[in-house]
Amino acid sequence: MSKVLNSSKFTKYLAIAGIGLMPYTVSASGAPDEWDINGFVTQGYFHSDHNNVFGQSEDGSADFRELALNAAWQARGDLLFAGQLMSRRAGKVQDGSPRIDYALLDYRFDEGTRGRSGIRIGRIKNPFGFYNETRDVAFTRPGILLAQAVYFDNARDLQLSSDGISLYGTRNFTDGWVDVDLLLGKPNTESSVEYAYLSQDWPGALDDGKGFMWRTVYNTNDQRWRLGLTMGRFNLEFNADEPSLATLPLLTQMIAPRDGHIDIDAYLLSLQYNLEHWSLTAEFSRQKVNWGTLNGIFATDPENRFESGYLQAEYRVNPHWSLMIRYEELYLDIDDRDGTEAEARLGKPAHTQFAKDLIFGIGWQPSSQWLLRAEWHHVRGTGWLPEQDNPDQNMLQRDWNLYALQATYRF
């Protein structure tokens, strides 16, 4: 049998790192009428030599914190209710207002030696890549920030969850197993999504939307290899506020979007290789965004193709210490990788259309409840920076560094 499968150290490291955890869990027994209540508190500090992340980080910002309380009730052996209430403060992007992170009913209608299958109904975490479902739980991610090239915090609300229905299943094979998730629902379309896909908060709102997401992940029995493919499509309806538009300057009225919709097609390929101390991960994403029906300034370039990806290595020194290095790239238009065309058309600096980020991180877990991390980012480009924290795009610097600290306590 494989060394990985037999290694108690490897199993212990994975348990501590939280690799593979799902967001809806109860105790291992899964006994009927059993309750499980948990939560966490995370506080971050960010300092940058240029540009702002999570508040005024050029001056040093502690304007990042997460508080969450989750509960799960195993009503029967095949029926689970789970939910999480969360408050997230992230500079001017999110103000810390409590919101329902997820709330669902999970019914397993088939379970046996060959696999299991079930259905979830409610507000459900989107099955996107390896990390999205647990992206807010520090113990389950490899660093302070996930790869912004793929897990784009500016579009976090859209990526995070949907209100709808999900079918899931696991099929066991001789050498491994396959997990499949299919989600149909209405995605979250809060103001941060407008900044991500419309560049600013225009008069009007993304009031409605629909979409689907499908993910398949193959896992080997020794937990050494994981290979995943995610596909998704979202249709977001924008309803312009005509009375408010009428009060704006004529030029702004001419470039502002009108009633229409944004179509987003997303594809993500994920690969991970695990050893006793090492985990090597790579994910590559491509999105096609069409907003031609909105007219205004969007009629000048009605369709874009985004491309992004990262390579990441984690080294678990022992159950308490870990190291991470990652390189990632993001291009908001693969036909304009250096941003010069966007600069001529929109008047924004060319470097707002791409980002190349080299990250080094270190983590220390002194106990099962505490996790402390430090991270350094050396970045060329500003493609993933939030406009809410950087309202004057012309003041942004192409080359910059970000230093981050984070402490998390779970209970």
mmCIF file of C-alpha atoms in Angstrom:
data_model
loop_
_atom_site.group_PDB
_atom_site.id
_atom_site.type_symbol
_atom_site.label_atom_id
_atom_site.label_comp_id
_atom_site.label_asym_id
_atom_site.label_seq_id
_atom_site.Cartn_x
_atom_site.Cartn_y
_atom_site.Cartn_z
ATOM 1 C CA MET A 1 0.000 0.000 0.000
ATOM 2 C CA SER A 2 1.015 3.612 -0.548
ATOM 3 C CA LYS A 3 3.276 5.376 1.899
ATOM 4 C CA VAL A 4 0.839 8.288 1.887
ATOM 5 C CA LEU A 5 -2.064 6.092 2.840
ATOM 6 C CA ASN A 6 -0.104 4.433 5.661
ATOM 7 C CA SER A 7 1.462 7.577 7.050
ATOM 8 C CA SER A 8 -0.113 8.636 10.337
ATOM 9 C CA LYS A 9 1.897 11.865 10.162
ATOM 10 C CA PHE A 10 0.403 12.707 6.789
ATOM 11 C CA THR A 11 -3.108 12.132 8.081
ATOM 12 C CA LYS A 12 -2.398 14.262 11.116
ATOM 13 C CA TYR A 13 -1.003 17.119 9.022
ATOM 14 C CA LEU A 14 -4.000 17.054 6.709
ATOM 15 C CA ALA A 15 -6.411 17.129 9.619
ATOM 16 C CA ILE A 16 -4.646 20.112 11.139
ATOM 17 C CA ALA A 17 -4.434 21.966 7.829
ATOM 18 C CA GLY A 18 -8.107 21.322 7.166
ATOM 19 C CA ILE A 19 -7.484 20.023 3.640
ATOM 20 C CA GLY A 20 -10.648 18.662 2.062
ATOM 21 C CA LEU A 21 -13.056 19.944 4.725
ATOM 22 C CA MET A 22 -16.592 20.674 3.554
ATOM 23 C CA PRO A 23 -18.543 23.625 5.004
ATOM 24 C CA TYR A 24 -21.444 21.524 6.243
ATOM 25 C CA THR A 25 -20.193 19.085 8.873
ATOM 26 C CA VAL A 26 -21.208 17.515 12.146
ATOM 27 C CA SER A 27 -19.322 15.112 14.359
ATOM 28 C CA ALA A 28 -17.951 11.918 12.895
ATOM 29 C CA SER A 29 -20.735 9.802 14.394
ATOM 30 C CA GLY A 30 -23.487 11.627 12.490
ATOM 31 C CA ALA A 31 -25.914 10.373 15.131
ATOM 32 C CA PRO A 32 -29.574 11.405 14.718
ATOM 33 C CA ASP A 33 -30.787 14.430 16.691
ATOM 34 C CA GLU A 34 -27.215 15.620 17.207
ATOM 35 C CA TRP A 35 -26.265 19.312 17.286
ATOM 36 C CA ASP A 36 -22.907 20.826 16.464
ATOM 37 C CA ILE A 37 -22.202 24.537 17.029
ATOM 38 C CA ASN A 38 -18.935 26.198 16.054
ATOM 39 C CA GLY A 39 -17.541 29.548 15.049
ATOM 40 C CA PHE A 40 -14.435 31.582 14.406
ATOM 41 C CA VAL A 41 -12.995 35.080 14.713
ATOM 42 C CA THR A 42 -10.330 36.387 12.323
ATOM 43 C CA GLN A 43 -8.447 39.681 12.512
ATOM 44 C CA GLY A 44 -6.073 40.884 9.824
ATOM 45 C CA TYR A 45 -3.540 43.688 9.472
ATOM 46 C CA PHE A 46 -2.340 44.902 6.060
ATOM 47 C CA HIS A 47 0.406 47.332 5.099
ATOM 48 C CA SER A 48 1.355 48.276 1.536
ATOM 49 C CA ASP A 49 4.019 50.586 0.168
ATOM 50 C CA HIS A 50 1.575 51.689 -2.568
ATOM 51 C CA ASN A 51 -2.155 51.205 -3.257
ATOM 52 C CA ASN A 52 -4.805 50.143 -0.732
ATOM 53 C CA VAL A 53 -6.116 46.712 0.247
ATOM 54 C CA PHE A 54 -8.806 46.259 2.925
ATOM 55 C CA GLY A 55 -8.824 49.906 3.968
ATOM 56 C CA GLN A 56 -6.044 52.499 3.919
ATOM 57 C CA SER A 57 -3.258 49.937 3.941
ATOM 58 C CA GLU A 58 -0.673 52.494 2.796
ATOM 59 C CA ASP A 59 -0.936 53.805 6.366
ATOM 60 C CA GLY A 60 -1.412 50.331 7.831
ATOM 61 C CA SER A 61 -4.935 48.937 8.127
ATOM 62 C CA ALA A 62 -6.599 46.645 10.647
ATOM 63 C CA ASP A 63 -9.895 47.125 8.829
ATOM 64 C CA PHE A 64 -10.338 43.424 8.146
ATOM 65 C CA ARG A 65 -12.178 41.031 10.432
ATOM 66 C CA GLU A 66 -14.475 38.044 10.135
ATOM 67 C CA LEU A 67 -16.841 36.684 12.762
ATOM 68 C CA ALA A 68 -18.958 33.603 12.151
ATOM 69 C CA LEU A 69 -21.258 31.282 14.041
ATOM 70 C CA ASN A 70 -22.412 28.055 12.428
ATOM 71 C CA ALA A 71 -24.684 25.256 13.524
ATOM 72 C CA ALA A 72 -25.624 21.859 12.145
ATOM 73 C CA TRP A 73 -28.427 19.550 13.247
ATOM 74 C CA GLN A 74 -28.409 15.908 12.196
ATOM 75 C CA ALA A 75 -32.175 15.399 12.348
ATOM 76 C CA ARG A 76 -31.860 11.826 11.046
ATOM 77 C CA GLY A 77 -29.068 9.700 9.677
ATOM 78 C CA ASP A 78 -29.882 10.920 6.175
ATOM 79 C CA LEU A 79 -31.124 14.466 6.925
ATOM 80 C CA LEU A 80 -28.996 17.445 7.943
ATOM 81 C CA PHE A 81 -29.830 21.115 8.534
ATOM 82 C CA ALA A 82 -26.884 23.527 8.534
ATOM 83 C CA GLY A 83 -26.327 27.264 8.484
ATOM 84 C CA GLN A 84 -23.841 30.017 9.207
ATOM 85 C CA LEU A 85 -24.269 33.657 10.177
ATOM 86 C CA MET A 86 -21.282 35.794 9.306
ATOM 87 C CA SER A 87 -20.012 39.350 9.663
ATOM 88 C CA ARG A 88 -17.172 40.412 7.357
ATOM 89 C CA ARG A 89 -15.424 43.763 7.444
ATOM 90 C CA ALA A 90 -13.121 44.366 4.476
ATOM 91 C CA GLY A 91 -12.242 48.042 4.028
ATOM 92 C CA LYS A 92 -14.883 49.794 1.957
ATOM 93 C CA VAL A 93 -15.810 46.609 0.111
ATOM 94 C CA GLN A 94 -17.813 45.108 2.982
ATOM 95 C CA ASP A 95 -19.027 46.934 6.078
ATOM 96 C CA GLY A 96 -19.399 44.062 8.543
ATOM 97 C CA SER A 97 -23.184 43.797 8.378
ATOM 98 C CA PRO A 98 -24.309 40.322 9.479
ATOM 99 C CA ARG A 99 -25.543 38.111 6.682
ATOM 100 C CA ILE A 100 -26.519 34.498 6.143
ATOM 101 C CA ASP A 101 -23.470 32.832 4.667
ATOM 102 C CA TYR A 102 -25.268 29.563 3.997
ATOM 103 C CA ALA A 103 -28.478 27.920 5.234
ATOM 104 C CA LEU A 104 -29.607 24.610 3.815
ATOM 105 C CA LEU A 105 -31.288 21.263 4.078
ATOM 106 C CA ASP A 106 -29.130 18.301 3.052
ATOM 107 C CA TYR A 107 -30.898 14.997 2.321
ATOM 108 C CA ARG A 108 -28.918 11.885 1.352
ATOM 109 C CA PHE A 109 -31.210 9.605 -0.605
ATOM 110 C CA ASP A 110 -28.634 6.946 -1.431
ATOM 111 C CA GLU A 111 -25.589 5.656 0.418
ATOM 112 C CA GLY A 112 -23.680 2.427 0.060
ATOM 113 C CA THR A 113 -20.334 0.824 -0.638
ATOM 114 C CA ARG A 114 -20.267 2.178 -4.210
ATOM 115 C CA GLY A 115 -20.924 5.768 -3.181
ATOM 116 C CA ARG A 116 -23.581 8.188 -2.037
ATOM 117 C CA SER A 117 -25.841 10.872 -3.474
ATOM 118 C CA GLY A 118 -28.096 13.572 -2.142
ATOM 119 C CA ILE A 119 -29.739 16.928 -2.576
ATOM 120 C CA ARG A 120 -29.282 20.316 -0.891
ATOM 121 C CA ILE A 121 -31.847 23.109 -0.875
ATOM 122 C CA GLY A 122 -31.344 26.662 0.389
ATOM 123 C CA ARG A 123 -28.388 29.053 0.306
ATOM 124 C CA ILE A 124 -25.537 26.837 -0.826
ATOM 125 C CA LYS A 125 -21.813 27.449 -1.233
ATOM 126 C CA ASN A 126 -20.883 27.366 -4.919
ATOM 127 C CA PRO A 127 -18.796 24.280 -5.858
ATOM 128 C CA PHE A 128 -15.983 26.284 -7.467
ATOM 129 C CA GLY A 129 -12.465 24.842 -7.504
ATOM 130 C CA PHE A 130 -10.708 23.442 -4.460
ATOM 131 C CA TYR A 131 -11.138 26.299 -1.975
ATOM 132 C CA ASN A 132 -14.332 28.278 -2.558
ATOM 133 C CA GLU A 133 -16.641 26.358 -0.229
ATOM 134 C CA THR A 134 -14.350 26.926 2.758
ATOM 135 C CA ARG A 135 -12.685 30.174 1.641
ATOM 136 C CA ASP A 136 -13.711 32.053 4.806
ATOM 137 C CA VAL A 137 -12.303 29.439 7.193
ATOM 138 C CA ALA A 138 -8.625 30.311 7.696
ATOM 139 C CA PHE A 139 -7.708 26.768 8.784
ATOM 140 C CA THR A 140 -8.768 25.377 5.378
ATOM 141 C CA ARG A 141 -6.898 27.783 3.087
ATOM 142 C CA PRO A 142 -3.167 27.834 2.386
ATOM 143 C CA GLY A 143 -2.538 31.503 3.228
ATOM 144 C CA ILE A 144 -4.040 34.760 4.429
ATOM 145 C CA LEU A 145 -5.364 35.504 0.948
ATOM 146 C CA LEU A 146 -6.451 32.894 -1.535
ATOM 147 C CA ALA A 147 -5.057 33.315 -5.047
ATOM 148 C CA GLN A 148 -6.754 36.545 -6.100
ATOM 149 C CA ALA A 149 -6.243 35.645 -9.733
ATOM 150 C CA VAL A 150 -8.830 32.848 -9.338
ATOM 151 C CA TYR A 151 -10.691 33.466 -6.051
ATOM 152 C CA PHE A 152 -11.291 37.112 -6.903
ATOM 153 C CA ASP A 153 -12.371 38.907 -3.688
ATOM 154 C CA ASN A 154 -13.826 41.736 -5.788
ATOM 155 C CA ALA A 155 -16.369 39.217 -7.106
ATOM 156 C CA ARG A 156 -16.566 37.287 -3.848
ATOM 157 C CA ASP A 157 -20.346 37.598 -3.395
ATOM 158 C CA LEU A 158 -20.984 36.168 -6.849
ATOM 159 C CA GLN A 159 -18.509 33.314 -6.364
ATOM 160 C CA LEU A 160 -19.478 32.520 -2.790
ATOM 161 C CA SER A 161 -23.006 31.106 -2.775
ATOM 162 C CA SER A 162 -26.353 30.816 -4.537
ATOM 163 C CA ASP A 163 -29.965 30.418 -3.448
ATOM 164 C CA GLY A 164 -31.220 27.289 -5.103
ATOM 165 C CA ILE A 165 -30.879 23.534 -5.322
ATOM 166 C CA SER A 166 -27.844 21.271 -5.560
ATOM 167 C CA LEU A 167 -27.471 17.627 -6.494
ATOM 168 C CA TYR A 168 -24.303 15.878 -5.354
ATOM 169 C CA GLY A 169 -22.858 12.415 -5.507
ATOM 170 C CA THR A 170 -19.770 10.300 -4.906
ATOM 171 C CA ARG A 171 -18.856 7.189 -6.878
ATOM 172 C CA ASN A 172 -16.164 4.804 -5.629
ATOM 173 C CA PHE A 173 -13.785 3.011 -7.976
ATOM 174 C CA THR A 174 -10.907 0.584 -7.463
ATOM 175 C CA ASP A 175 -8.206 3.277 -7.428
ATOM 176 C CA GLY A 176 -10.162 6.273 -6.170
ATOM 177 C CA TRP A 177 -13.448 8.116 -6.162
ATOM 178 C CA VAL A 178 -15.236 10.882 -8.056
ATOM 179 C CA ASP A 179 -17.211 13.725 -6.461
ATOM 180 C CA VAL A 180 -19.829 15.475 -8.612
ATOM 181 C CA ASP A 181 -21.813 18.618 -7.743
ATOM 182 C CA LEU A 182 -24.475 20.378 -9.809
ATOM 183 C CA LEU A 183 -25.936 23.653 -8.512
ATOM 184 C CA LEU A 184 -28.853 25.610 -9.993
ATOM 185 C CA GLY A 185 -29.869 28.888 -8.427
ATOM 186 C CA LYS A 186 -29.805 32.635 -8.043
ATOM 187 C CA PRO A 187 -26.338 34.026 -7.268
ATOM 188 C CA ASN A 188 -25.652 36.870 -4.863
ATOM 189 C CA THR A 189 -25.464 40.202 -6.706
ATOM 190 C CA GLU A 190 -24.560 42.788 -4.077
ATOM 191 C CA SER A 191 -22.840 46.087 -4.895
ATOM 192 C CA SER A 192 -19.358 44.551 -4.819
ATOM 193 C CA VAL A 193 -20.328 42.470 -7.860
ATOM 194 C CA GLU A 194 -21.207 45.696 -9.701
ATOM 195 C CA TYR A 195 -17.709 47.027 -9.016
ATOM 196 C CA ALA A 196 -16.183 43.776 -10.259
ATOM 197 C CA TYR A 197 -18.150 43.529 -13.510
ATOM 198 C CA LEU A 198 -19.325 47.133 -14.132
ATOM 199 C CA SER A 199 -16.248 48.970 -12.756
ATOM 200 C CA GLN A 200 -18.368 51.083 -10.372
ATOM 201 C CA ASP A 201 -21.735 51.347 -8.627
ATOM 202 C CA TRP A 202 -23.880 52.826 -11.423
ATOM 203 C CA PRO A 203 -27.425 54.167 -10.818
ATOM 204 C CA GLY A 204 -29.444 50.970 -10.764
ATOM 205 C CA ALA A 205 -28.923 47.490 -9.409
ATOM 206 C CA LEU A 206 -28.207 43.909 -10.312
ATOM 207 C CA ASP A 207 -31.616 42.908 -8.970
ATOM 208 C CA ASP A 208 -31.934 39.463 -10.433
ATOM 209 C CA GLY A 209 -29.857 36.650 -11.786
ATOM 210 C CA LYS A 210 -29.702 32.953 -12.436
ATOM 211 C CA GLY A 211 -27.029 30.431 -13.102
ATOM 212 C CA PHE A 212 -25.622 26.962 -12.742
ATOM 213 C CA MET A 213 -22.322 25.459 -11.663
ATOM 214 C CA TRP A 214 -21.031 21.947 -12.225
ATOM 215 C CA ARG A 215 -17.886 20.461 -10.694
ATOM 216 C CA THR A 216 -16.269 17.045 -10.937
ATOM 217 C CA VAL A 217 -13.244 16.067 -8.822
ATOM 218 C CA TYR A 218 -11.311 12.801 -9.080
ATOM 219 C CA ASN A 219 -9.387 11.699 -5.949
ATOM 220 C CA THR A 220 -6.997 8.759 -5.677
ATOM 221 C CA ASN A 221 -7.409 6.417 -2.720
ATOM 222 C CA ASP A 222 -4.024 7.367 -1.278
ATOM 223 C CA GLN A 223 -5.067 11.064 -1.339
ATOM 224 C CA ARG A 224 -2.014 11.812 -3.445
ATOM 225 C CA TRP A 225 -3.755 13.182 -6.562
ATOM 226 C CA ARG A 226 -6.810 15.408 -7.015
ATOM 227 C CA LEU A 227 -8.022 16.565 -10.432
ATOM 228 C CA GLY A 228 -11.032 18.827 -10.806
ATOM 229 C CA LEU A 229 -13.022 20.580 -13.522
ATOM 230 C CA THR A 230 -15.559 23.338 -12.810
ATOM 231 C CA MET A 231 -17.934 24.897 -15.314
ATOM 232 C CA GLY A 232 -20.469 27.628 -14.649
ATOM 233 C CA ARG A 233 -22.731 30.153 -16.308
ATOM 234 C CA PHE A 234 -24.388 33.212 -14.759
ATOM 235 C CA ASN A 235 -26.923 35.611 -16.235
ATOM 236 C CA LEU A 236 -27.136 38.829 -14.212
ATOM 237 C CA GLU A 237 -29.961 41.295 -14.859
ATOM 238 C CA PHE A 238 -29.179 45.006 -14.508
ATOM 239 C CA ASN A 239 -32.061 47.430 -13.957
ATOM 240 C CA ALA A 240 -31.027 51.045 -14.505
ATOM 241 C CA ASP A 241 -32.398 53.781 -12.248
ATOM 242 C CA GLU A 242 -33.537 56.249 -14.930
ATOM 243 C CA PRO A 243 -34.658 59.054 -12.544
ATOM 244 C CA SER A 244 -31.210 59.056 -10.882
ATOM 245 C CA LEU A 245 -29.477 58.941 -14.249
ATOM 246 C CA ALA A 246 -31.382 62.035 -15.364
ATOM 247 C CA THR A 247 -29.729 64.064 -12.598
ATOM 248 C CA LEU A 248 -26.179 63.218 -13.730
ATOM 249 C CA PRO A 249 -24.019 65.206 -16.175
ATOM 250 C CA LEU A 250 -24.809 64.561 -19.835
ATOM 251 C CA LEU A 251 -21.530 62.747 -20.521
ATOM 252 C CA THR A 252 -22.145 60.362 -17.605
ATOM 253 C CA GLN A 253 -25.658 59.695 -18.890
ATOM 254 C CA MET A 254 -24.229 58.796 -22.290
ATOM 255 C CA ILE A 255 -21.750 56.217 -20.979
ATOM 256 C CA ALA A 256 -23.926 54.759 -18.197
ATOM 257 C CA PRO A 257 -25.379 51.256 -18.682
ATOM 258 C CA ARG A 258 -29.099 50.840 -19.328
ATOM 259 C CA ASP A 259 -31.417 47.888 -18.714
ATOM 260 C CA GLY A 260 -29.789 44.685 -19.867
ATOM 261 C CA HIS A 261 -27.898 41.650 -18.684
ATOM 262 C CA ILE A 262 -24.368 40.353 -18.177
ATOM 263 C CA ASP A 263 -23.575 36.825 -19.317
ATOM 264 C CA ILE A 264 -20.631 35.115 -17.603
ATOM 265 C CA ASP A 265 -19.191 31.748 -18.618
ATOM 266 C CA ALA A 266 -16.535 30.370 -16.260
ATOM 267 C CA TYR A 267 -14.201 27.382 -16.540
ATOM 268 C CA LEU A 268 -11.672 26.220 -13.961
ATOM 269 C CA LEU A 269 -9.197 23.355 -14.140
ATOM 270 C CA SER A 270 -7.699 22.258 -10.791
ATOM 271 C CA LEU A 271 -4.845 19.881 -9.974
ATOM 272 C CA GLN A 272 -3.247 18.943 -6.655
ATOM 273 C CA TYR A 273 -0.453 16.551 -5.677
ATOM 274 C CA ASN A 274 0.009 15.628 -2.002
ATOM 275 C CA LEU A 275 2.955 14.091 -0.186
ATOM 276 C CA GLU A 276 3.603 13.663 3.528
ATOM 277 C CA HIS A 277 4.975 17.179 3.955
ATOM 278 C CA TRP A 278 4.244 18.783 0.580
ATOM 279 C CA SER A 279 1.132 19.853 -1.328
ATOM 280 C CA LEU A 280 1.515 21.211 -4.853
ATOM 281 C CA THR A 281 -1.542 22.924 -6.340
ATOM 282 C CA ALA A 282 -2.288 24.550 -9.686
ATOM 283 C CA GLU A 283 -5.529 26.058 -10.963
ATOM 284 C CA PHE A 284 -6.212 27.689 -14.330
ATOM 285 C CA SER A 285 -9.342 29.718 -15.058
ATOM 286 C CA ARG A 286 -10.916 31.349 -18.062
ATOM 287 C CA GLN A 287 -14.049 33.504 -18.132
ATOM 288 C CA LYS A 288 -16.013 34.971 -21.014
ATOM 289 C CA VAL A 289 -18.051 38.042 -20.099
ATOM 290 C CA ASN A 290 -20.612 39.615 -22.428
ATOM 291 C CA TRP A 291 -22.359 42.851 -21.424
ATOM 292 C CA GLY A 292 -23.230 44.229 -24.853
ATOM 293 C CA THR A 293 -26.953 44.564 -24.070
ATOM 294 C CA LEU A 294 -26.178 47.223 -21.433
ATOM 295 C CA ASN A 295 -25.157 49.761 -24.103
ATOM 296 C CA GLY A 296 -23.382 52.913 -22.896
ATOM 297 C CA ILE A 297 -19.625 52.526 -22.583
ATOM 298 C CA PHE A 298 -19.991 48.739 -22.633
ATOM 299 C CA ALA A 299 -21.115 48.843 -26.278
ATOM 300 C CA THR A 300 -17.557 49.821 -27.297
ATOM 301 C CA ASP A 301 -16.151 46.452 -26.153
ATOM 302 C CA PRO A 302 -19.147 44.157 -25.526
ATOM 303 C CA GLU A 303 -17.224 40.948 -24.846
ATOM 304 C CA ASN A 304 -14.049 40.111 -22.930
ATOM 305 C CA ARG A 305 -12.236 36.913 -22.079
ATOM 306 C CA PHE A 306 -10.487 36.807 -18.716
ATOM 307 C CA GLU A 307 -7.622 34.412 -18.029
ATOM 308 C CA SER A 308 -5.901 33.602 -14.759
ATOM 309 C CA GLY A 309 -4.048 30.918 -12.885
ATOM 310 C CA TYR A 310 -1.534 30.093 -10.177
ATOM 311 C CA LEU A 311 1.082 27.597 -9.051
ATOM 312 C CA GLN A 312 1.413 26.972 -5.316
ATOM 313 C CA ALA A 313 3.603 24.876 -3.024
ATOM 314 C CA GLU A 314 2.877 24.257 0.673
ATOM 315 C CA TYR A 315 5.392 22.658 3.022
ATOM 316 C CA ARG A 316 4.165 21.310 6.360
ATOM 317 C CA VAL A 317 7.291 21.452 8.521
ATOM 318 C CA ASN A 318 5.482 19.757 11.396
ATOM 319 C CA PRO A 319 1.913 19.814 12.808
ATOM 320 C CA HIS A 320 2.432 23.406 13.986
ATOM 321 C CA TRP A 321 4.444 25.179 11.272
ATOM 322 C CA SER A 322 3.866 25.539 7.539
ATOM 323 C CA LEU A 323 5.392 27.475 4.637
ATOM 324 C CA MET A 324 3.812 28.549 1.359
ATOM 325 C CA ILE A 325 4.997 30.023 -1.933
ATOM 326 C CA ARG A 326 2.688 30.930 -4.818
ATOM 327 C CA TYR A 327 2.910 32.668 -8.169
ATOM 328 C CA GLU A 328 -0.229 33.874 -9.926
ATOM 329 C CA GLU A 329 -1.227 35.858 -12.997
ATOM 330 C CA LEU A 330 -4.471 37.601 -13.968
ATOM 331 C CA TYR A 331 -5.459 39.170 -17.300
ATOM 332 C CA LEU A 332 -8.822 40.935 -17.583
ATOM 333 C CA ASP A 333 -8.668 40.736 -21.385
ATOM 334 C CA ILE A 334 -6.508 38.119 -23.074
ATOM 335 C CA ASP A 335 -6.584 40.168 -26.290
ATOM 336 C CA ASP A 336 -5.131 43.145 -24.397
ATOM 337 C CA ARG A 337 -2.733 41.569 -21.915
ATOM 338 C CA ASP A 338 -0.690 44.721 -21.333
ATOM 339 C CA GLY A 339 -3.797 46.915 -20.958
ATOM 340 C CA THR A 340 -2.829 49.502 -23.559
ATOM 341 C CA GLU A 341 -6.087 49.236 -25.515
ATOM 342 C CA ALA A 342 -8.151 49.607 -22.330
ATOM 343 C CA GLU A 343 -6.099 52.623 -21.318
ATOM 344 C CA ALA A 344 -6.829 54.331 -24.653
ATOM 345 C CA ARG A 345 -10.538 53.471 -24.514
ATOM 346 C CA LEU A 346 -11.349 53.948 -20.805
ATOM 347 C CA GLY A 347 -8.647 56.340 -19.618
ATOM 348 C CA LYS A 348 -7.532 53.953 -16.852
ATOM 349 C CA PRO A 349 -3.866 53.047 -16.361
ATOM 350 C CA ALA A 350 -2.887 49.997 -18.395
ATOM 351 C CA HIS A 351 -1.770 48.134 -15.250
ATOM 352 C CA THR A 352 -5.375 48.004 -13.948
ATOM 353 C CA GLN A 353 -5.983 45.260 -16.520
ATOM 354 C CA PHE A 354 -3.492 42.687 -15.218
ATOM 355 C CA ALA A 355 -1.688 41.494 -12.085
ATOM 356 C CA LYS A 356 1.325 39.246 -11.474
ATOM 357 C CA ASP A 357 1.815 38.284 -7.835
ATOM 358 C CA LEU A 358 4.616 36.397 -6.044
ATOM 359 C CA ILE A 359 3.699 35.390 -2.482
ATOM 360 C CA PHE A 360 5.648 33.960 0.446
ATOM 361 C CA GLY A 361 3.799 32.939 3.598
ATOM 362 C CA ILE A 362 4.368 31.296 6.963
ATOM 363 C CA GLY A 363 1.821 29.835 9.356
ATOM 364 C CA TRP A 364 1.984 28.818 13.003
ATOM 365 C CA GLN A 365 -0.729 26.805 14.744
ATOM 366 C CA PRO A 366 0.180 26.684 18.444
ATOM 367 C CA SER A 367 -2.997 24.743 19.259
ATOM 368 C CA SER A 368 -6.021 23.308 17.483
ATOM 369 C CA GLN A 369 -7.920 26.561 18.142
ATOM 370 C CA TRP A 370 -5.364 29.205 17.154
ATOM 371 C CA LEU A 371 -3.735 30.009 13.814
ATOM 372 C CA LEU A 372 -1.287 32.873 13.162
ATOM 373 C CA ARG A 373 0.009 33.789 9.703
ATOM 374 C CA ALA A 374 2.324 36.287 7.988
ATOM 375 C CA GLU A 375 2.537 36.925 4.259
ATOM 376 C CA TRP A 376 4.462 39.045 1.732
ATOM 377 C CA HIS A 377 3.175 39.865 -1.767
ATOM 378 C CA HIS A 378 5.365 41.359 -4.491
ATOM 379 C CA VAL A 379 2.954 42.513 -7.196
ATOM 380 C CA ARG A 380 3.211 43.966 -10.688
ATOM 381 C CA GLY A 381 -0.173 45.262 -11.843
ATOM 382 C CA THR A 382 -3.366 46.258 -10.031
ATOM 383 C CA GLY A 383 -5.972 44.093 -11.761
ATOM 384 C CA TRP A 384 -7.407 42.611 -8.548
ATOM 385 C CA LEU A 385 -7.341 45.714 -6.354
ATOM 386 C CA PRO A 386 -10.768 46.920 -5.121
ATOM 387 C CA GLU A 387 -11.867 50.224 -6.638
ATOM 388 C CA GLN A 388 -13.805 51.003 -3.457
ATOM 389 C CA ASP A 389 -10.499 51.383 -1.560
ATOM 390 C CA ASN A 390 -8.778 53.051 -4.540
ATOM 391 C CA PRO A 391 -11.320 55.513 -5.990
ATOM 392 C CA ASP A 392 -8.726 57.416 -8.038
ATOM 393 C CA GLN A 393 -7.354 54.757 -10.381
ATOM 394 C CA ASN A 394 -4.788 57.178 -11.790
ATOM 395 C CA MET A 395 -3.056 57.279 -8.407
ATOM 396 C CA LEU A 396 -2.338 53.536 -8.450
ATOM 397 C CA GLN A 397 1.260 52.340 -8.775
ATOM 398 C CA ARG A 398 2.042 49.421 -11.086
ATOM 399 C CA ASP A 399 4.709 47.841 -8.839
ATOM 400 C CA TRP A 400 3.938 47.445 -5.155
ATOM 401 C CA ASN A 401 4.346 45.263 -2.073
ATOM 402 C CA LEU A 402 1.811 44.041 0.452
ATOM 403 C CA TYR A 403 2.639 42.770 3.969
ATOM 404 C CA ALA A 404 -0.079 40.965 5.896
ATOM 405 C CA LEU A 405 -0.622 39.489 9.367
ATOM 406 C CA GLN A 406 -3.596 37.469 10.496
ATOM 407 C CA ALA A 407 -4.818 35.758 13.663
ATOM 408 C CA THR A 408 -7.726 33.318 13.820
ATOM 409 C CA TYR A 409 -9.442 31.692 16.795
ATOM 410 C CA ARG A 410 -12.038 28.953 16.316
ATOM 411 C CA PHE A 411 -14.401 27.411 18.819
#
